[in-house]
Coordinates of C-alpha atoms in Angstrom, one line a residue:
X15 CA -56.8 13.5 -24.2
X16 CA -55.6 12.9 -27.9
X17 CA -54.6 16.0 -29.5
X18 CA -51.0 15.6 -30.3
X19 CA -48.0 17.4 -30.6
X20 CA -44.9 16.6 -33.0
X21 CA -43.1 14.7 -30.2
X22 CA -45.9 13.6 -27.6
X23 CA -46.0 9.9 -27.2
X24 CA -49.0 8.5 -25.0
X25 CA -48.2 5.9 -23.0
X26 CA -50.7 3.0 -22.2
X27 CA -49.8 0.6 -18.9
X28 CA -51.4 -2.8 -18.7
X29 CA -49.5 -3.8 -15.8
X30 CA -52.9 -4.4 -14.3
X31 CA -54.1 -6.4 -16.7
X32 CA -51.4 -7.8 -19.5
X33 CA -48.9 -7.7 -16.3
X34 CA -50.8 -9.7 -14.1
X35 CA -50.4 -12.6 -16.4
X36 CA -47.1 -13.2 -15.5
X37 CA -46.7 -16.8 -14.2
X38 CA -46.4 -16.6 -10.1
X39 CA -47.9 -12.8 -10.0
X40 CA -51.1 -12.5 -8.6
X41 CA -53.0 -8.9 -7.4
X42 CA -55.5 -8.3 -4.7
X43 CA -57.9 -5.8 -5.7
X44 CA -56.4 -3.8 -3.1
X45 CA -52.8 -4.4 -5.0
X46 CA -54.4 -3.2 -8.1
X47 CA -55.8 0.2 -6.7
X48 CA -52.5 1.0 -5.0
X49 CA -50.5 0.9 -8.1
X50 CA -53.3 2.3 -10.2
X51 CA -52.8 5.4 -8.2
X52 CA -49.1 5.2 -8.0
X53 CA -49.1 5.1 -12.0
X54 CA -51.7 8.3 -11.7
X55 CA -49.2 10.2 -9.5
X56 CA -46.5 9.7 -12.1
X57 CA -48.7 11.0 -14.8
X58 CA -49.5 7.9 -16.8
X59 CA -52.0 8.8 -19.1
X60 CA -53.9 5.8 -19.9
X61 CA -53.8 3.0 -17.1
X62 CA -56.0 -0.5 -18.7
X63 CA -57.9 -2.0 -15.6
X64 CA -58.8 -5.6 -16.6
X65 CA -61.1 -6.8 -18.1
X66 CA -64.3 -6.4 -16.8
X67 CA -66.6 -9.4 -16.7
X68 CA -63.8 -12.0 -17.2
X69 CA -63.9 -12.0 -13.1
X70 CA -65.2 -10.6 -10.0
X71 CA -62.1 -8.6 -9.0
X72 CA -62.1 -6.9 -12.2
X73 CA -65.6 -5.9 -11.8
X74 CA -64.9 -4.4 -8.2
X75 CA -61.6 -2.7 -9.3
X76 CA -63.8 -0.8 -11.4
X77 CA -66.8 0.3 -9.3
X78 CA -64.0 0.9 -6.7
X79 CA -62.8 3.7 -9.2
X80 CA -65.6 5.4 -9.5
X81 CA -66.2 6.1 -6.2
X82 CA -63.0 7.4 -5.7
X83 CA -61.2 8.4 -9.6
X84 CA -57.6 9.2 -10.4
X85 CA -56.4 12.6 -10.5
X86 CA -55.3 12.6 -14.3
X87 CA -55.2 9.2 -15.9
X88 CA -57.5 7.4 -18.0
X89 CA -58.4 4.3 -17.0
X90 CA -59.3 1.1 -19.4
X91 CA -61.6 -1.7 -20.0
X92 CA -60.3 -4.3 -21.8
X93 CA -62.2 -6.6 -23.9
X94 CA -62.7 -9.3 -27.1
X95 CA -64.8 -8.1 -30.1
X96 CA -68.1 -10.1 -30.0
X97 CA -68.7 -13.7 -30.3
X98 CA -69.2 -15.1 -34.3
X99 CA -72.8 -15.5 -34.9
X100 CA -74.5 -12.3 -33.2
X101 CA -74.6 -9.2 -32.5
X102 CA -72.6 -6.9 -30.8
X103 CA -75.7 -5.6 -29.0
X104 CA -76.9 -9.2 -27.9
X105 CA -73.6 -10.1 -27.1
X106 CA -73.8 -10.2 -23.0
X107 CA -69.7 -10.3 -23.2
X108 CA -69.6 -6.2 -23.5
X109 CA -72.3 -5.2 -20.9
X110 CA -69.7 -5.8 -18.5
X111 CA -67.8 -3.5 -20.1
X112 CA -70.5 -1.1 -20.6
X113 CA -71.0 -1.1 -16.5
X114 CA -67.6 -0.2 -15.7
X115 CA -68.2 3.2 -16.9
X116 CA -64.7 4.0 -18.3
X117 CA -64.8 6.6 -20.9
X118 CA -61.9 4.6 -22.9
X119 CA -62.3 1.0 -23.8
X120 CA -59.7 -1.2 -25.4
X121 CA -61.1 -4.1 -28.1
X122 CA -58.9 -6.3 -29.8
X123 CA -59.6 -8.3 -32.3
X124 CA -58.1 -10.9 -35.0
X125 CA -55.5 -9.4 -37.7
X126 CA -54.0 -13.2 -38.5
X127 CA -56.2 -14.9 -41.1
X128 CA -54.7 -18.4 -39.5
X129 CA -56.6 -17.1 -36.0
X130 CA -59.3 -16.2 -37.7
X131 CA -59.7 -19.6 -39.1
X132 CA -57.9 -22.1 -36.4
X133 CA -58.7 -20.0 -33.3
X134 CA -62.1 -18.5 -33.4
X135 CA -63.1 -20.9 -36.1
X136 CA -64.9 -18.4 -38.6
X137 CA -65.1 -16.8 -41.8
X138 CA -62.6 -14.1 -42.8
X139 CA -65.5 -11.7 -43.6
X140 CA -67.4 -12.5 -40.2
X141 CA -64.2 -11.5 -39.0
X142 CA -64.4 -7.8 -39.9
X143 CA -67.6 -7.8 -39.5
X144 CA -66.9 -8.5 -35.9
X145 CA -64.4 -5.5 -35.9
X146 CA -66.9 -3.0 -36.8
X147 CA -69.9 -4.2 -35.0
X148 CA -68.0 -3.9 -31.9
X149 CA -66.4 -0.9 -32.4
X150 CA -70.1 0.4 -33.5
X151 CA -71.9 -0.6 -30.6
X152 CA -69.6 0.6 -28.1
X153 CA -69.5 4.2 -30.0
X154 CA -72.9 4.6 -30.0
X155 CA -73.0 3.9 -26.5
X156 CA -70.2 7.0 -25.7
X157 CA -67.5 5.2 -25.5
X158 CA -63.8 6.4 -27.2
X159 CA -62.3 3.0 -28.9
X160 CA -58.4 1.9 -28.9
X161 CA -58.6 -0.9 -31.2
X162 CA -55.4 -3.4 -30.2
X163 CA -54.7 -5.6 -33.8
X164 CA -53.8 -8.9 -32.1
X165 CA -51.1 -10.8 -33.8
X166 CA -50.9 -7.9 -35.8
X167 CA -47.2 -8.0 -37.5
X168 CA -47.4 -12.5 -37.8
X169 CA -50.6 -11.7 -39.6
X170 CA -48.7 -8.8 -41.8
X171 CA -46.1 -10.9 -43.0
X172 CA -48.6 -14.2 -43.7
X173 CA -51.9 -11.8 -45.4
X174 CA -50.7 -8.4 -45.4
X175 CA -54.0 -7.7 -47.5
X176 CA -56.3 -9.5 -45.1
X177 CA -54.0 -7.6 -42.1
X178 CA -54.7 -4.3 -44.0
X179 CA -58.5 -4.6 -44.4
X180 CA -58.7 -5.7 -40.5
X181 CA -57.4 -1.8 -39.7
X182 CA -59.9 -0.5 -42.0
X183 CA -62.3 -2.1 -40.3
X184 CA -61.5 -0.6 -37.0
X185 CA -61.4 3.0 -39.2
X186 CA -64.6 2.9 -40.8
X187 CA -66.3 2.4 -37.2
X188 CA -64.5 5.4 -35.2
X189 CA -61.7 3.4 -33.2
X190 CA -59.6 6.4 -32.5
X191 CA -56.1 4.8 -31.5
X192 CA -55.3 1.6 -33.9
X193 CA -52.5 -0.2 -31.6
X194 CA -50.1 -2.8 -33.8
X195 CA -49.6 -5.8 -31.4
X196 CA -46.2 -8.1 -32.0
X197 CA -48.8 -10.8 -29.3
X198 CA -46.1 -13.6 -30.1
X199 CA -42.5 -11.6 -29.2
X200 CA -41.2 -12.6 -32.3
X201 CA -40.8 -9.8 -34.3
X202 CA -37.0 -8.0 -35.0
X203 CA -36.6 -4.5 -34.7
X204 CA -35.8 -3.7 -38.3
X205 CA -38.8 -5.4 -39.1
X206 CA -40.9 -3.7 -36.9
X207 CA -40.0 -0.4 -38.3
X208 CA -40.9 -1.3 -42.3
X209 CA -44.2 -2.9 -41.2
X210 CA -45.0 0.2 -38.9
X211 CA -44.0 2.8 -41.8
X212 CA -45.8 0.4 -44.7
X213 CA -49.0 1.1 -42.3
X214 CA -48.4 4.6 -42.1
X215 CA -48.2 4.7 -46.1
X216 CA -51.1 2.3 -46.5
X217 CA -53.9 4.0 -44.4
X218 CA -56.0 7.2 -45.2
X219 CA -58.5 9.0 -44.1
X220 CA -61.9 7.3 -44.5
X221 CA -64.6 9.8 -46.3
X222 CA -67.8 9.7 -43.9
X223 CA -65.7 7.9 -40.7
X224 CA -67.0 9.0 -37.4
X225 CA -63.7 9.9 -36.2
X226 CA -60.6 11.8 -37.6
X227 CA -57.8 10.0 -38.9
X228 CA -56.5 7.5 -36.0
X229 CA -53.2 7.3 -34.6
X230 CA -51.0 4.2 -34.7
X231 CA -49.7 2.6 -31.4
X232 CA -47.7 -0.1 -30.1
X233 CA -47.5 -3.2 -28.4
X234 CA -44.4 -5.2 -27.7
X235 CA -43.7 -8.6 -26.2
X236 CA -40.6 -9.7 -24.8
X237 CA -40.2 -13.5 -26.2
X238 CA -37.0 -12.5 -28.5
X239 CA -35.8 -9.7 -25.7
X240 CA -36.4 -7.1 -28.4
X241 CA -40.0 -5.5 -27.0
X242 CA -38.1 -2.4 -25.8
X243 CA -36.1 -1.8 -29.2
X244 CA -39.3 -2.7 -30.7
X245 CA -41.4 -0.5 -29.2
X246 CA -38.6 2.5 -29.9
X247 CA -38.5 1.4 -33.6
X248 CA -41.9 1.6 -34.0
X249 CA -42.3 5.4 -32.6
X250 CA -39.1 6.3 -35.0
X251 CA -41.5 4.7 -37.7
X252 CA -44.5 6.5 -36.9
X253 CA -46.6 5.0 -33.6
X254 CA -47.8 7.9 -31.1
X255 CA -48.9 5.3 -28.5
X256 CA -46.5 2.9 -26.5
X257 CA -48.5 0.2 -24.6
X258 CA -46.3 -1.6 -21.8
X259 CA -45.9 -3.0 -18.3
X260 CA -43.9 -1.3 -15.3
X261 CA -40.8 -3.3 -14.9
X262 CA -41.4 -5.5 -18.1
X263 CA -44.4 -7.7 -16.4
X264 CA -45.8 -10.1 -18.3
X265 CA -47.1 -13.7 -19.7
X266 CA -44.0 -15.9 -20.8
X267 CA -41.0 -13.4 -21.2
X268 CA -43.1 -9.7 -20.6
X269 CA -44.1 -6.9 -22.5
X270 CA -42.1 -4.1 -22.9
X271 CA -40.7 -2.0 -20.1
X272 CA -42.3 1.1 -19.5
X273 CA -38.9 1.8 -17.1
X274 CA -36.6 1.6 -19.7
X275 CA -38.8 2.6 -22.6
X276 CA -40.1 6.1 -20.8
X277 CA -36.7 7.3 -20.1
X278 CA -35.2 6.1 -23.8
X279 CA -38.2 8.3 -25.3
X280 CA -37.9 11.0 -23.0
X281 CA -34.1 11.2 -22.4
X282 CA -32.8 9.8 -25.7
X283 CA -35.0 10.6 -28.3
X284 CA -36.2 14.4 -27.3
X285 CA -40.0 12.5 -27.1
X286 CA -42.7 13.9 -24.1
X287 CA -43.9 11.1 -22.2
X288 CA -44.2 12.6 -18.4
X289 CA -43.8 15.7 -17.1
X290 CA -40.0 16.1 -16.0
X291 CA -40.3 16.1 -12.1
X292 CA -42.7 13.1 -12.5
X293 CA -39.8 10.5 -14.4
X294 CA -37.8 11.5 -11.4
X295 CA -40.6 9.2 -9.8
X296 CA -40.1 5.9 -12.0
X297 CA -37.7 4.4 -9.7
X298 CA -39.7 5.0 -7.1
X299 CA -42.5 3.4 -8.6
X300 CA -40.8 0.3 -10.0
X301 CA -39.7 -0.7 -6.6
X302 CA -43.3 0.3 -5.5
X303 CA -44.3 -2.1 -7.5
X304 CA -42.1 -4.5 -6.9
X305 CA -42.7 -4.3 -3.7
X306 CA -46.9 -4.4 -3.9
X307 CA -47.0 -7.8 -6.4
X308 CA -44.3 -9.2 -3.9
X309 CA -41.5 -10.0 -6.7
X310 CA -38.2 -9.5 -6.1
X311 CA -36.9 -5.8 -8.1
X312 CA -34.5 -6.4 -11.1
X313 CA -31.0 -4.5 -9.3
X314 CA -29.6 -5.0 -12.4
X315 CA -32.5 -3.5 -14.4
X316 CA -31.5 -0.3 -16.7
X317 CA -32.6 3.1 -15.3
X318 CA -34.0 2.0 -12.2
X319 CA -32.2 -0.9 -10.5
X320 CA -30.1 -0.3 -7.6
X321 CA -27.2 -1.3 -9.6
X322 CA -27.3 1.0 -12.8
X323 CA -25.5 3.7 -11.5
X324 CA -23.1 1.5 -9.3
X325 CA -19.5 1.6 -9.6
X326 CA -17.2 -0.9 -8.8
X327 CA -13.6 -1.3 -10.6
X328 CA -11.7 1.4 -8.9
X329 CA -10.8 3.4 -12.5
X330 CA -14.6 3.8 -12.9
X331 CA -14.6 5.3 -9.1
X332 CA -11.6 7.7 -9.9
X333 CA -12.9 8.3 -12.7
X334 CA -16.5 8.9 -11.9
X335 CA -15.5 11.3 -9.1
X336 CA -14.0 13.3 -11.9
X337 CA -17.2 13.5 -14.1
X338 CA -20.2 10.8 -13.9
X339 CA -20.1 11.5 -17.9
X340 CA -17.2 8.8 -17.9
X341 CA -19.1 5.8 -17.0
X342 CA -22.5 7.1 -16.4
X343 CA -24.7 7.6 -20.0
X344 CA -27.5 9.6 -17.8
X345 CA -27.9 11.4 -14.7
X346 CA -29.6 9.0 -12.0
X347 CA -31.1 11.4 -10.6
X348 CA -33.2 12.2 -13.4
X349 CA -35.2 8.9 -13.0
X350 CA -35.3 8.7 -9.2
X351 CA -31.6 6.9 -8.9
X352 CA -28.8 7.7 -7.1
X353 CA -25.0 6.7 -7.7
X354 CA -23.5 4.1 -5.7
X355 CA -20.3 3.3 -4.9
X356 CA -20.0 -0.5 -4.5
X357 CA -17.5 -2.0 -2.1
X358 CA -15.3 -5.1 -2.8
X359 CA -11.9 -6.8 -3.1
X360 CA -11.5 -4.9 -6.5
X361 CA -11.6 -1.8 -4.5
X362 CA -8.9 1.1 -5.1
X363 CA -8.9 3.8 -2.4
X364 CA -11.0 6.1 -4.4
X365 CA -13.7 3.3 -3.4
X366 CA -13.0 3.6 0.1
X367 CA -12.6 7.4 -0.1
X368 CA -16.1 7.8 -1.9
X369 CA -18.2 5.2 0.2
X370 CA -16.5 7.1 3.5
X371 CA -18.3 10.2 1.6
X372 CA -21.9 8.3 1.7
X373 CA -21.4 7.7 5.2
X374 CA -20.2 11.6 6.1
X375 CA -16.5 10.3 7.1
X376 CA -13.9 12.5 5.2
X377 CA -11.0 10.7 4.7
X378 CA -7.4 12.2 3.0
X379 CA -6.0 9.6 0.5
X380 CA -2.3 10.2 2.4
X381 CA -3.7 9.1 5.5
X382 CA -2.6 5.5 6.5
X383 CA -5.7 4.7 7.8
X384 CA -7.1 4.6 4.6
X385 CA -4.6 2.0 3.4
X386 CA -5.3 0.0 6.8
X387 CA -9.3 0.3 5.8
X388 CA -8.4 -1.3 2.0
X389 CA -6.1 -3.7 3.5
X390 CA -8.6 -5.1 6.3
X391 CA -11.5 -5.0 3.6
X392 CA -9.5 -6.8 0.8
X393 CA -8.7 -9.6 4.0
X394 CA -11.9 -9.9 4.7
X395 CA -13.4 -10.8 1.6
X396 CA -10.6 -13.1 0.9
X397 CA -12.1 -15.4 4.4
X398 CA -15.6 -14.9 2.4
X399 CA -17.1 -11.5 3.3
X400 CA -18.8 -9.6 1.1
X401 CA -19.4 -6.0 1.4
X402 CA -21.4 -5.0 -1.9
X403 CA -24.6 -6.0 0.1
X404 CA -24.0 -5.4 3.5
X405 CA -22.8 -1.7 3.7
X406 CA -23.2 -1.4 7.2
X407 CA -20.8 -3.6 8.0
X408 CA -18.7 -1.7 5.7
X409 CA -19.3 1.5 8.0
X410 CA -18.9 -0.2 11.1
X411 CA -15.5 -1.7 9.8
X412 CA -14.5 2.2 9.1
X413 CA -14.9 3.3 12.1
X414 CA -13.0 0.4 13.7
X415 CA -10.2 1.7 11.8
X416 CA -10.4 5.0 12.8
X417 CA -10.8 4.2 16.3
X418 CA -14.3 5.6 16.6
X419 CA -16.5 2.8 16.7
X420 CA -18.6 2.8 19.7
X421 CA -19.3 -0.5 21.8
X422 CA -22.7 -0.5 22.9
X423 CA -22.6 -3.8 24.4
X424 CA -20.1 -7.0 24.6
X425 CA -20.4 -10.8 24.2
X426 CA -19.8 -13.4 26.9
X427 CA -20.8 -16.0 25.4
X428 CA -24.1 -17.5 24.2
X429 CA -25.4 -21.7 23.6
X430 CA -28.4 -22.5 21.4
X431 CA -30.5 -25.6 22.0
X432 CA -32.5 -27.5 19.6
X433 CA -35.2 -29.8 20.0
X434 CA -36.2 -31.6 16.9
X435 CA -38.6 -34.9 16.9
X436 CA -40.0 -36.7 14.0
X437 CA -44.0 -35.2 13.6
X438 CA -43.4 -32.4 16.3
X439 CA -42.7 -28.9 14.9
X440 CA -38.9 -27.7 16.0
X441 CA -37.8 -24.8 18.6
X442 CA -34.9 -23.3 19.7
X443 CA -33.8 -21.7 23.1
X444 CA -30.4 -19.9 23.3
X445 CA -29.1 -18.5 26.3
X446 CA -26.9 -15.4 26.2
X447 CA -24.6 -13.5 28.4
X448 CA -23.5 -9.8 27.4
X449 CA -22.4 -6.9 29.5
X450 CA -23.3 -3.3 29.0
X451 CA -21.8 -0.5 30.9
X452 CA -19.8 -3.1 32.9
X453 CA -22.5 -4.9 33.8
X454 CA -23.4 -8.6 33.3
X455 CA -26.6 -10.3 31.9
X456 CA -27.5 -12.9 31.3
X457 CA -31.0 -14.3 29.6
X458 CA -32.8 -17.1 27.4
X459 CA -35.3 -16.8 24.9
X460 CA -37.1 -19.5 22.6
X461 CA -37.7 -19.2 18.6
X462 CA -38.4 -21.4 15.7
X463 CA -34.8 -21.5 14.9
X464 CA -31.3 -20.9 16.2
X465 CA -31.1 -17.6 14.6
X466 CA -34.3 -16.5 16.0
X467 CA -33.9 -17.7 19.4
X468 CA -30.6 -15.7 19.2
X469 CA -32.1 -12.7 17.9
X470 CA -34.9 -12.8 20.7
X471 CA -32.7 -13.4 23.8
X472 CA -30.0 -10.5 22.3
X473 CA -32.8 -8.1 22.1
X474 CA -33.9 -9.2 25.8
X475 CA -31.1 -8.4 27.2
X476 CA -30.2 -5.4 25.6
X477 CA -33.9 -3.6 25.3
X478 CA -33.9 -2.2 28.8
X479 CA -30.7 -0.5 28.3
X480 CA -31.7 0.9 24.8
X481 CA -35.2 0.8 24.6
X482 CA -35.1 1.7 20.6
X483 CA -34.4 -2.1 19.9
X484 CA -37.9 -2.6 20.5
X485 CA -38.7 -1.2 17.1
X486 CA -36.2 -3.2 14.7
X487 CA -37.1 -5.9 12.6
X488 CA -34.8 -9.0 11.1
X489 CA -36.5 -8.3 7.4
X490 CA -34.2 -10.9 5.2
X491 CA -32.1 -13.2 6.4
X492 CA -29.7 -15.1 3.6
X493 CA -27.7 -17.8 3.5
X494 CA -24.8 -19.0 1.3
X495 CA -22.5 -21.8 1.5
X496 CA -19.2 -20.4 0.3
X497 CA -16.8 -23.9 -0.6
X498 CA -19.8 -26.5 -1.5
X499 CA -16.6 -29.3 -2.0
X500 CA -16.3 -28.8 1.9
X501 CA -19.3 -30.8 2.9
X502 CA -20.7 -29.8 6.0
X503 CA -17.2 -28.3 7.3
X504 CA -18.0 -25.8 4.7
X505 CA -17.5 -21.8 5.2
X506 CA -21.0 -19.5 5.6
X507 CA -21.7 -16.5 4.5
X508 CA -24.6 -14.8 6.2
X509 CA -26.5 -11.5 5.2
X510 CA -29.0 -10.2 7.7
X511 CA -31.3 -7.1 6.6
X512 CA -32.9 -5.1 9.6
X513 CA -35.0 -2.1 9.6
X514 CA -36.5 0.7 11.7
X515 CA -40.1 1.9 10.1
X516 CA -37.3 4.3 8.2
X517 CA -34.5 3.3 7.4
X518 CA -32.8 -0.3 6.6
X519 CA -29.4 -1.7 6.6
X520 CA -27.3 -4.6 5.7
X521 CA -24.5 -6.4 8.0
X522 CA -23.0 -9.7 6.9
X523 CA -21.3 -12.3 9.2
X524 CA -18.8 -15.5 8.1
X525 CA -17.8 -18.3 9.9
X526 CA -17.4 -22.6 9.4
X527 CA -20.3 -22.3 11.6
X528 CA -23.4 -20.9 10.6
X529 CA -24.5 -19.9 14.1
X530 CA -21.4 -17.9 14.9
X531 CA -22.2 -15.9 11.2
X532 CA -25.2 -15.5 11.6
X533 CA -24.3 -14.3 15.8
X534 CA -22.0 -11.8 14.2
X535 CA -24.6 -10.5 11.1
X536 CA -27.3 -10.1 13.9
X537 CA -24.8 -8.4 16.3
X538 CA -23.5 -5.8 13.6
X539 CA -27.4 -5.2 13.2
X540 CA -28.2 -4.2 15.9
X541 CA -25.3 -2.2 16.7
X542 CA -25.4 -0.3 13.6
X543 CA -29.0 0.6 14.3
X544 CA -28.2 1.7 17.6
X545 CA -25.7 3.8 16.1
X546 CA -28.2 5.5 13.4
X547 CA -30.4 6.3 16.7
X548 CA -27.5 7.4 18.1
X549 CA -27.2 10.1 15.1
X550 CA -30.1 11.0 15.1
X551 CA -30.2 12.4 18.7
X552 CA -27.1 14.0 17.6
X553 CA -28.7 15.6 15.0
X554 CA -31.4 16.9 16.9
X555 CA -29.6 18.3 19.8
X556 CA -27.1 20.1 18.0
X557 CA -30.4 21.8 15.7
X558 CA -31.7 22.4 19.1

């Protein structure tokens, strides 16, 4: 699992465990397996579990594992050095650790004399000694040994003798990986790169060690918004092992971000993280992730966010339909992403010509209609709409202009009644008339809100007629008032997100009332995924 070639960096996640302790994040044992495997399918090679002992889940994550192990990774325990005052062997801290039956365990210990002395309340001396009894004990019980040197660079800089001799206690008692940890965030770049070489230059083989000369590795937090460039510096400098999180997770500001910092090494620096084919699965797995610890993905985030490869300004479109080299410093596609052409009142027509693209409409830039297309977008969003995030009603507004969008049904009208009392929970009824195929109906339905009541009685009346309603869901529904000043005559913006089991799309709705916007978001949503269907069948006849 060690041997090394001139450019292979291990990489070490402890989203499971240093991730976790993000403020408002909180995994299931369930949640830990599913991302344990979805880091082993993109080729992780270490994965740290937890720490075994420190809770029950922990302790099950890990006997979950060995009934049914990864395909490739290794995965962690995690744990302190002993207790001051004992022995390793008597400590009951590490039988824990012992039980969970990883091959690879993870200590970490105290490299900052003021921890030593302020935090654990000992000796220096009984401070190594702690090192290497630990390390001792765990070797002689078959275990390999990453030793993480906590505080490791604020220790440096305050004792860089004390710091030094902390390592060589790790050495001395076979740790195999010795992992430089910046625990506070507060370490520069530049600095991180002469501490990292200084340790490089400092440490030698030990004559009689029971292991070959260790590697150095790193460990990056995110308090000074440096742990990425950190983490880089540090492999320039020398470290073989980058430890992270997936998407940057972590206690106060995060650890470094194995999204950006895997593709940096990989892409930038000519370094072998992953197999090729398997970083075409980070952003896959970031929004897996996302998605499992119920946070809210980054768009914005670099490499992987829905926005990294989006273009907006219309030069960037023009000029990105030319050559993506202009504005685009990767290929998305080489980490799971995909170019986007975003929508907007700063649209040119190369916008409207390359979004038609997405949608498999062909437009010529001399056609008129295309001008009619910009010119009804750019009025819309002036009256509030917003098309970046609700590219469905984007498409829909296309084919208006083109004179090929279908009606599948039409409003009559529609009333929604509330009943709110003081101590009795709230419901809505609306009633609704529509016609379809020239035919009238009419029909009521009841919801905890307006909006749902309206979604419910829509869907009534529309499911016998196209039966494929039945299996689309309102996933997000937002709100945004547009001119605050206004008071309660102010303008709403509505975005409604619906999905099918495969697919999902956006539609947005404005109005001074936030029933008619959100009537005309849940409308377009429903019509759009009739449409989709609609395509579908196409498809499928036409292959037939």
């Amino acid at each position: 699992m060690t041997s090394l070639t001139d450019n292979q960096i291990w990489i070490y996640d402890t989203t499971l465990r240093d991730g976790a302790q993000r403020e408002g994040l909180s995994l299931s044992i369930e949640d830990k397996l599913r991302i344990a495997r979805k880091l082993d399918q993109m080729g992780i090679p270490f994965i740290e579990g937890g720490w075994p002992g420190a809770n029950p889940k922990d302790v099950q994550f890990f006997w979950q594992l060995k009934e049914e192990p990864l395909q490739q990774a290794e995965v962690v325990a995690f744990c302190s050095t002993r207790r001051p005052g004992t022995t390793a062997a008597e400590d009951t801290m590490l039988q824990p650790i012992l039980a969970a039956g990883t091959r690879w365990v993870t200590i970490f210990g105290k490299s900052w004399d003021l921890q030593v002395t302020e935090g654990l309340k000992t000796s220096l001396d009984e401070n190594l000694a702690m090192i290497r009894d630990t390390i001792e004990f765990l070797k002689s019980s078959g275990r390999r040994v990453i030793y993480d040197a906590e505080h490791w660079f604020d220790g440096y800089k305050q004792n860089r003798e004390y710091a030094l001799q902390t390592l060589e206690a790790a050495m001395a008692a076979g740790a195999e990986w010795l992992v430089l940890c910046d625990t506070n965030g507060g370490t520069l770049p530049h600095e991180i790169a002469d501490i990292v070489r200084d340790v490089v230059a400092a440490i030698s083989p030990m004559p009689n060690a029971p292991c070959p000369m260790p590697q150095l590795g790193i460990h990056t937090h995110n308090d000074s918004e440096t742990a990425v460039a950190n983490a880089l510096a540090a492999v320039m400098a020398g470290a073989k092992m980058v430890q992270g999180t997936m998407n940057g997770y972590g206690e106060r500001c995060g650890n470094a971000n194995l999204c950006s910092v895997i593709p940096n090494l990989q892409l930038k620096l000519g370094f072998s993280c992953i197999e090729a084919e398997r970083l075409a699965q980070l952003a896959d797995t970031s929004r897996f992730i996302s998605e499992v610890v119920n946070l809210a993905p980054d768009e914005h985030a670099a490499f992987v966010g829905r926005s990294a490869f989006a273009h907006k300004g219309g030069i960037h479109v023009s000029a990105v339909e030319r050559n993506p080299l202009t504005y685009e410093h990767i290929q998305p596609e080489l980490v799971g992403n995909q170019r986007r052409i975003v929508i907007s009142e700063q649209s040119g027509l190369s916008n409207v010509l390359a979004k038609a693209r997405t949608f498999g409409i062909d437009l010529d830039k001399q056609d008129p209609q295309c001008r009619q297309i910009l010119h009804r977008l750019k009025e819309l969003e002036s009256e509030g709409y917003q098309f970046e995030g609700a590219e469905a009603s984007f498409d829909l507004l296309m084919r208006a202009a083109l004179g090929c969008r279908r009606q599948f049904f039409e409003l009559k009208g529609f009333r929604v009644h509330c009943d709110i009392a003081a101590g009795v929970e709230s419901y809505a009824l609306a009633t609704i008339k529509v016609a379809v195929n020239g035919k009238d109906l009419l029909e009521a339905a009841e919801g905890n809100g307006p909006v749902s009541a309206l979604d419910a009685a829509l869907r009534k009346a529309l499911v016998n007629f196209y039966p494929e309603i039945a299996q689309f869901q309102l996933t997000d529904y937002k709100v945004r008032i547009l001119d605050g000043a206004a008071g309660t005559s102010a303008k709403t913006r509505v975005l409604i997100e619906s999905a099918d089991g495969l697919q999902r799309w956006t539609t947005v709705g404005v109005s001074g009332n936030i029933l008619d916007a959100s009537y005309q978001a849940v409308v377009e949503g429903l019509e759009y995924g009739l449409l989709l269907r609609n395509q579908v069948k196409e498809s499928v006849s036409v292959a037939g």
